[in-house]
Short mmCIF file of C-alpha atoms in Angstrom, two decimals:
data_model
loop_
_atom_site.label_atom_id
_atom_site.label_comp_id
_atom_site.label_asym_id
_atom_site.label_seq_id
_atom_site.Cartn_x
_atom_site.Cartn_y
_atom_site.Cartn_z
CA MET A 1 -29.37 -25.26 -98.60
CA ARG A 2 -28.54 -28.02 -96.33
CA TYR A 3 -27.57 -25.72 -93.37
CA THR A 4 -30.42 -23.82 -94.55
CA ASN A 5 -32.35 -26.65 -93.98
CA PHE A 6 -30.59 -27.58 -90.29
CA PHE A 7 -31.12 -24.18 -89.16
CA PHE A 8 -35.04 -24.42 -89.92
CA GLY A 9 -34.80 -27.63 -88.46
CA VAL A 10 -32.62 -27.20 -85.00
CA LEU A 11 -35.75 -24.23 -84.34
CA THR A 12 -38.60 -26.34 -84.96
CA ILE A 13 -37.75 -28.75 -82.67
CA PHE A 14 -36.54 -26.04 -80.70
CA LEU A 15 -39.77 -24.83 -80.82
CA ALA A 16 -41.43 -27.71 -80.18
CA LEU A 17 -40.52 -28.30 -76.83
CA MET A 18 -40.63 -25.45 -75.42
CA THR A 19 -44.08 -25.28 -72.75
CA SER A 20 -45.85 -23.33 -70.31
CA ALA A 21 -45.37 -25.85 -67.88
CA SER A 22 -45.45 -23.45 -65.08
CA ALA A 23 -43.33 -24.17 -61.67
CA ALA A 24 -43.52 -20.62 -61.89
CA PRO A 25 -44.56 -18.45 -64.26
CA MET A 26 -41.65 -15.74 -64.70
CA GLY A 27 -38.41 -16.31 -63.34
CA PHE A 28 -35.71 -13.97 -60.77
CA LYS A 29 -35.19 -10.23 -60.93
CA ASN A 30 -33.33 -9.51 -63.81
CA SER A 31 -33.84 -12.89 -65.00
CA TRP A 32 -35.45 -14.04 -68.78
CA MET A 33 -37.42 -16.97 -69.00
CA VAL A 34 -38.54 -18.87 -71.78
CA MET A 35 -41.70 -20.90 -72.38
CA GLY A 36 -44.77 -22.70 -74.01
CA ASP A 37 -46.89 -25.05 -74.99
CA THR A 38 -46.74 -27.93 -77.26
CA SER A 39 -50.00 -30.97 -78.04
CA LYS A 40 -52.32 -31.13 -80.49
CA ASN A 41 -54.83 -28.70 -79.80
CA PHE A 42 -53.06 -26.41 -78.42
CA GLN A 43 -49.08 -24.59 -78.02
CA GLU A 44 -47.84 -21.57 -76.96
CA LEU A 45 -44.36 -19.95 -77.22
CA ALA A 46 -43.39 -17.19 -74.51
CA PHE A 47 -40.80 -14.79 -72.97
CA ASN A 48 -40.63 -12.80 -70.52
CA TYR A 49 -38.49 -10.68 -68.40
CA ALA A 50 -38.08 -9.92 -64.56
CA THR A 51 -37.85 -6.31 -64.16
CA THR A 52 -37.94 -6.67 -59.90
CA ALA A 53 -39.12 -10.00 -57.56
CA ASN A 54 -42.80 -9.87 -58.51
CA ASP A 55 -42.65 -8.23 -62.21
CA ALA A 56 -41.93 -9.60 -65.34
CA PHE A 57 -42.68 -8.13 -69.44
CA GLY A 58 -42.88 -10.38 -72.07
CA LEU A 59 -44.77 -11.79 -75.51
CA SER A 60 -46.53 -15.25 -76.92
CA VAL A 61 -48.05 -16.70 -79.49
CA SER A 62 -50.63 -19.05 -79.47
CA GLY A 63 -52.79 -20.92 -80.81
CA MET A 64 -55.40 -23.48 -80.42
CA GLU A 65 -57.77 -25.90 -82.81
CA SER A 66 -60.85 -27.38 -81.47
CA HIS A 67 -62.05 -31.19 -83.23
CA HIS A 68 -63.86 -29.01 -85.48
CA SER A 69 -60.75 -28.00 -87.43
CA MET A 70 -62.11 -24.17 -86.05
CA LYS A 71 -58.32 -22.41 -85.40
CA GLN A 72 -57.43 -19.24 -83.62
CA GLN A 73 -53.91 -17.82 -83.33
CA ASN A 74 -53.52 -15.24 -80.37
CA VAL A 75 -50.30 -12.71 -80.62
CA GLU A 76 -50.10 -11.06 -76.82
CA ALA A 77 -47.73 -8.65 -75.38
CA VAL A 78 -47.67 -10.44 -71.37
CA TYR A 79 -47.70 -8.66 -67.51
CA THR A 80 -46.87 -11.88 -65.09
CA ARG A 81 -47.04 -10.25 -61.45
CA LYS A 82 -46.28 -12.26 -58.48
CA VAL A 83 -48.81 -11.53 -56.59
CA ALA A 84 -48.36 -12.98 -53.33
CA ARG A 85 -46.03 -15.47 -51.80
CA TRP A 86 -45.27 -17.69 -48.30
CA ASN A 87 -41.95 -19.16 -47.68
CA MET A 88 -42.13 -21.52 -45.58
CA PRO A 89 -39.23 -23.96 -44.06
CA ASN A 90 -40.19 -26.50 -46.17
CA ALA A 91 -42.35 -25.30 -48.66
CA GLN A 92 -43.44 -22.13 -50.83
CA ALA A 93 -46.72 -21.25 -52.14
CA ASN A 94 -47.67 -18.21 -54.66
CA ILE A 95 -50.61 -16.32 -56.28
CA TRP A 96 -49.56 -15.16 -60.04
CA PHE A 97 -51.98 -12.82 -62.30
CA ILE A 98 -51.13 -13.32 -66.34
CA GLY A 99 -52.46 -10.61 -68.33
CA GLY A 100 -52.25 -10.86 -72.25
CA ILE A 101 -53.41 -8.23 -74.77
CA GLY A 102 -53.02 -8.38 -78.48
CA SER A 103 -54.39 -9.54 -81.59
CA THR A 104 -56.05 -12.41 -83.11
CA THR A 105 -57.04 -14.63 -85.85
CA GLY A 106 -59.30 -17.74 -86.87
CA ASN A 107 -60.70 -19.26 -89.66
CA THR A 108 -64.38 -18.15 -88.49
CA PHE A 109 -64.12 -14.63 -88.71
CA GLU A 110 -62.58 -12.46 -91.17
CA GLY A 111 -59.26 -10.35 -90.50
CA SER A 112 -57.93 -10.33 -86.54
CA ARG A 113 -59.16 -8.41 -83.53
CA LEU A 114 -58.11 -7.51 -79.84
CA THR A 115 -58.00 -10.13 -77.75
CA THR A 116 -57.25 -9.79 -73.86
CA SER A 117 -55.91 -12.64 -71.81
CA PRO A 118 -56.61 -12.67 -67.98
CA GLY A 119 -55.34 -15.17 -65.91
CA VAL A 120 -54.33 -16.41 -62.47
CA GLN A 121 -52.33 -19.09 -60.97
CA LEU A 122 -52.01 -20.88 -57.12
CA ASP A 123 -49.76 -23.24 -56.48
CA TYR A 124 -47.95 -25.25 -53.69
CA GLU A 125 -44.29 -26.55 -53.65
CA THR A 126 -42.73 -28.60 -50.98
CA THR A 127 -39.38 -30.47 -52.50
CA ARG A 128 -41.79 -33.63 -53.12
CA VAL A 129 -44.67 -32.93 -53.89
CA TYR A 130 -46.86 -30.49 -56.15
CA VAL A 131 -50.38 -29.04 -56.89
CA MET A 132 -51.01 -26.47 -58.97
CA GLY A 133 -54.32 -25.15 -60.21
CA SER A 134 -54.88 -22.06 -63.01
CA THR A 135 -57.44 -20.16 -65.41
CA ARG A 136 -56.60 -17.64 -68.53
CA VAL A 137 -60.11 -16.80 -70.18
CA TYR A 138 -58.85 -15.03 -74.07
CA THR A 139 -61.59 -13.07 -74.63
CA GLY A 140 -61.37 -12.06 -77.80
CA GLU A 141 -64.62 -9.36 -79.42
CA GLY A 142 -65.88 -13.06 -81.73
CA PRO A 143 -64.41 -16.32 -80.08
CA THR A 144 -64.12 -16.39 -76.39
CA SER A 145 -62.68 -19.99 -74.53
CA SER A 146 -60.49 -20.63 -71.87
CA ILE A 147 -57.92 -23.08 -70.15
CA ASN A 148 -58.68 -24.53 -66.88
CA THR A 149 -55.74 -26.66 -65.43
CA LEU A 150 -55.27 -28.85 -62.76
CA ARG A 151 -52.12 -30.69 -61.79
CA LEU A 152 -50.86 -32.23 -58.82
CA GLY A 153 -46.90 -34.59 -58.70
CA GLY A 154 -44.86 -36.06 -56.51
CA SER A 155 -41.12 -36.19 -56.77
CA PHE A 156 -39.13 -39.89 -56.81
CA TYR A 157 -36.71 -38.58 -53.50
CA GLU A 158 -34.94 -35.32 -52.81
CA VAL A 159 -31.93 -34.07 -54.74
CA HIS A 160 -29.45 -31.95 -53.74
CA TYR A 161 -28.94 -28.74 -55.82
CA ASP A 162 -26.78 -29.77 -58.59
CA GLN A 163 -28.59 -32.86 -59.26
CA PRO A 164 -31.30 -33.83 -61.69
CA GLN A 165 -34.90 -34.55 -59.70
CA PRO A 166 -37.55 -37.10 -61.89
CA TRP A 167 -40.87 -36.09 -60.30
CA PHE A 168 -44.25 -38.06 -61.84
CA ILE A 169 -47.22 -35.22 -62.70
CA VAL A 170 -50.95 -35.97 -63.26
CA GLU A 171 -52.28 -32.73 -65.44
CA ALA A 172 -56.07 -31.89 -65.62
CA ARG A 173 -56.63 -29.86 -68.15
CA ARG A 174 -59.56 -28.41 -70.01
CA MET A 175 -59.49 -26.06 -72.92
CA ASN A 176 -63.42 -25.08 -74.03
CA PHE A 177 -62.33 -24.15 -76.88
CA VAL A 178 -61.23 -27.39 -78.00
CA SER A 179 -63.49 -29.70 -75.62
CA ARG A 180 -65.61 -29.82 -72.91
CA GLN A 181 -63.85 -32.38 -71.33
CA TYR A 182 -60.99 -32.80 -69.46
CA GLU A 183 -57.83 -34.06 -70.09
CA ILE A 184 -55.68 -36.16 -68.50
CA THR A 185 -52.13 -36.78 -68.70
CA PRO A 186 -49.79 -38.40 -66.50
CA MET A 187 -46.21 -36.65 -67.00
CA LEU A 188 -42.90 -37.32 -66.27
CA ARG A 189 -41.13 -34.45 -65.21
CA VAL A 190 -37.31 -33.72 -64.51
CA ILE A 191 -35.77 -30.75 -62.93
CA HIS A 192 -32.46 -29.10 -63.40
CA ASN A 193 -30.97 -25.71 -62.36
CA ARG A 194 -31.73 -23.61 -65.47
CA TYR A 195 -33.76 -26.23 -67.05
CA PHE A 196 -37.66 -27.79 -66.81
CA VAL A 197 -38.52 -30.30 -68.51
CA GLU A 198 -41.94 -32.26 -69.19
CA PHE A 199 -43.40 -35.12 -71.45
CA GLY A 200 -45.91 -37.30 -71.24
CA ALA A 201 -48.85 -38.26 -72.91
CA ASN A 202 -53.29 -37.90 -73.13
CA MET A 203 -55.56 -40.32 -72.14
CA SER A 204 -56.00 -40.07 -76.27
CA GLY A 205 -52.13 -40.85 -76.75
CA GLN A 206 -51.19 -37.83 -77.64
CA PRO A 207 -48.08 -36.18 -76.50
CA ARG A 208 -47.44 -33.61 -74.62
CA PHE A 209 -43.57 -31.93 -74.64
CA ASN A 210 -43.15 -29.58 -72.29
CA PHE A 211 -39.58 -26.84 -71.69
CA MET A 212 -38.37 -24.24 -69.07
CA TYR A 213 -35.46 -22.11 -69.44
CA ASN A 214 -34.58 -19.21 -67.25
CA TYR A 215 -31.42 -17.10 -67.39
CA MET B 1 6.28 -3.35 -25.16
CA LYS B 2 5.62 -7.47 -25.70
CA LEU B 3 2.21 -7.65 -24.62
CA ILE B 4 1.70 -4.89 -27.08
CA LYS B 5 3.04 -6.67 -29.95
CA LEU B 6 0.98 -9.77 -28.88
CA SER B 7 -2.24 -8.11 -28.64
CA ILE B 8 -1.49 -6.95 -32.27
CA ALA B 9 -1.04 -9.91 -33.48
CA ILE B 10 -3.66 -11.91 -31.45
CA ILE B 11 -6.29 -8.65 -33.41
CA CYS B 12 -4.61 -9.42 -36.68
CA LEU B 13 -4.87 -13.24 -36.65
CA SER B 14 -8.63 -12.62 -35.51
CA LEU B 15 -9.56 -10.26 -38.50
CA SER B 16 -7.77 -13.40 -41.07
CA GLN B 17 -10.13 -15.30 -39.48
CA VAL B 18 -13.32 -13.00 -39.64
CA SER B 19 -12.47 -12.57 -43.33
CA LEU B 20 -11.76 -15.79 -44.68
CA ALA B 21 -15.12 -16.85 -42.85
CA SER B 22 -18.14 -18.23 -43.90
CA MET B 23 -21.23 -16.99 -44.24
CA LYS B 24 -24.41 -19.69 -43.49
CA ILE B 25 -27.90 -18.43 -44.17
CA THR B 26 -30.76 -20.55 -43.62
CA VAL B 27 -33.85 -19.27 -46.23
CA ASN B 28 -36.99 -20.32 -45.95
CA GLY B 29 -39.12 -21.55 -49.04
CA MET B 30 -35.99 -22.91 -51.29
CA VAL B 31 -37.60 -25.95 -52.74
CA CYS B 32 -36.45 -27.13 -56.48
CA SER B 33 -33.37 -26.24 -58.32
CA PHE B 34 -35.16 -24.62 -61.03
CA CYS B 35 -36.70 -21.24 -58.95
CA ALA B 36 -33.25 -20.95 -56.46
CA GLN B 37 -30.88 -20.60 -59.51
CA GLY B 38 -31.35 -17.40 -59.25
CA ILE B 39 -29.46 -16.66 -56.24
CA GLU B 40 -26.22 -18.66 -57.24
CA LYS B 41 -26.40 -16.50 -59.70
CA SER B 42 -26.91 -13.00 -58.24
CA ILE B 43 -24.49 -13.20 -55.50
CA MET B 44 -21.67 -15.01 -57.54
CA LYS B 45 -21.68 -11.93 -59.13
CA MET B 46 -20.29 -10.34 -56.19
CA GLU B 47 -17.17 -8.93 -56.61
CA ASP B 48 -16.16 -10.20 -53.28
CA THR B 49 -17.53 -13.80 -53.52
CA LYS B 50 -15.47 -16.95 -54.31
CA ALA B 51 -17.81 -19.96 -53.82
CA ILE B 52 -21.76 -20.59 -53.01
CA PHE B 53 -23.62 -23.96 -52.06
CA VAL B 54 -26.71 -24.22 -51.92
CA ASP B 55 -28.08 -26.77 -49.79
CA LEU B 56 -31.56 -27.42 -50.97
CA LYS B 57 -31.88 -30.46 -48.43
CA ASN B 58 -31.52 -28.46 -45.59
CA LYS B 59 -32.85 -24.92 -46.77
CA VAL B 60 -29.56 -22.91 -46.49
CA VAL B 61 -27.14 -21.06 -47.96
CA VAL B 62 -23.58 -21.04 -47.89
CA ILE B 63 -20.77 -18.22 -48.83
CA GLU B 64 -17.34 -18.22 -49.07
CA PRO B 65 -15.86 -15.16 -49.32
CA LYS B 66 -12.31 -14.37 -51.36
CA GLU B 67 -9.02 -13.74 -49.83
CA GLY B 68 -9.26 -10.76 -47.55
CA LYS B 69 -12.37 -9.64 -48.99
CA THR B 70 -15.48 -9.41 -46.38
CA LEU B 71 -19.32 -10.45 -47.67
CA ASN B 72 -21.80 -7.75 -47.58
CA GLU B 73 -24.84 -9.29 -45.31
CA LYS B 74 -26.98 -7.02 -46.11
CA LEU B 75 -26.14 -7.00 -49.70
CA ILE B 76 -26.34 -11.02 -49.52
CA SER B 77 -29.81 -10.65 -47.88
CA GLN B 78 -31.51 -8.69 -50.23
CA GLU B 79 -30.05 -10.79 -53.66
CA ILE B 80 -31.93 -13.58 -51.94
CA LYS B 81 -34.77 -11.10 -51.22
CA ASP B 82 -35.02 -10.51 -54.80
CA SER B 83 -34.87 -14.11 -55.91
CA GLY B 84 -37.83 -14.39 -53.69
CA TYR B 85 -36.83 -15.84 -50.22
CA ASP B 86 -37.03 -15.06 -46.89
CA VAL B 87 -34.04 -15.29 -44.93
CA VAL B 88 -34.37 -16.65 -41.81
CA LYS B 89 -30.92 -16.45 -40.30
CA VAL B 90 -27.59 -15.21 -40.79
CA GLU B 91 -24.36 -16.93 -38.86
CA THR B 92 -20.58 -16.71 -39.78
CA ILE B 93 -18.84 -20.13 -40.02
CA SER B 94 -15.44 -21.32 -39.73
CA GLN B 95 -16.19 -23.82 -43.01
CA THR B 96 -15.07 -23.15 -46.41
CA VAL B 97 -17.98 -23.59 -49.07
CA ALA B 98 -16.06 -27.09 -49.80
CA GLN B 99 -15.79 -28.27 -46.21
CA PHE B 100 -19.59 -27.79 -45.14
CA LYS B 101 -20.66 -29.09 -48.79
CA ALA B 102 -17.92 -32.45 -48.07
CA GLU B 103 -19.64 -32.53 -44.67
CA SER B 104 -23.16 -31.69 -45.86
CA ARG B 105 -23.11 -34.70 -48.49
CA ASP B 106 -21.46 -37.51 -45.44
CA LYS B 107 -24.13 -36.62 -43.54
CA LYS B 108 -26.83 -38.10 -45.70
#
């Protein structure tokens, strides 16, 4: 029993750390990517497998909760496509398509319904600057919601490949299921080889913790 | 006869130097270790690879072959492409990965 509690404790912490911080929503060919997003009103746990340098297939489980306690849960199969990449001498820019299809349940309607979640992400990154914008629409038969995100960040200094690199990131995110307001969250990001960790808190003091692992 | 022996010796010596030379590849788009680790993983899987160094600051990848082995430029370029990057230039250098790494860090 003690070991069972320990196992679930570790599992809970691990899942809580997962978040779709989105440097890139997929890894390299034949790699697995685990992502998640944990905040008060939105949680997502997702993983995918890159079958080519441009395509990845995976699963996503997400939950949203409004300030009025409206709840929605989604379970989806997700396809990620690198639509375009520009590799420059000192920078990289990408356009990504992310599309999910699955079922949604909630406390404002009976049973489960079909949901789709098409989205687009654009990003630009150098070793010192990071800019990202994304939008994703969750179109259930009943409830429809969208998540719009803008991120801007800078690294404190350049590092060698095998050294951890700290970044300061500011995110503006609007989840219209939760609120019409943009939520501003400053975060500290640390990248080190296979690991990508972000933590911070929004202007209301609600914590945010992100983690990505690529293998 | 002496001339033939000398020529063979020179050819053997130069061949051994070629097989021990490292490959230095200039890569566009390599901006973070989280993304670039695909390059390291895929090239280290190749049986002729002894060591690899990803130089993020100078945007180059240096690969050292195992003794007596020769690196396959075409396969390596394809692996880098599959990792999501563009190969700009491929050069042969005489340093080992350890030597190049030390020199690269001494410059900073």
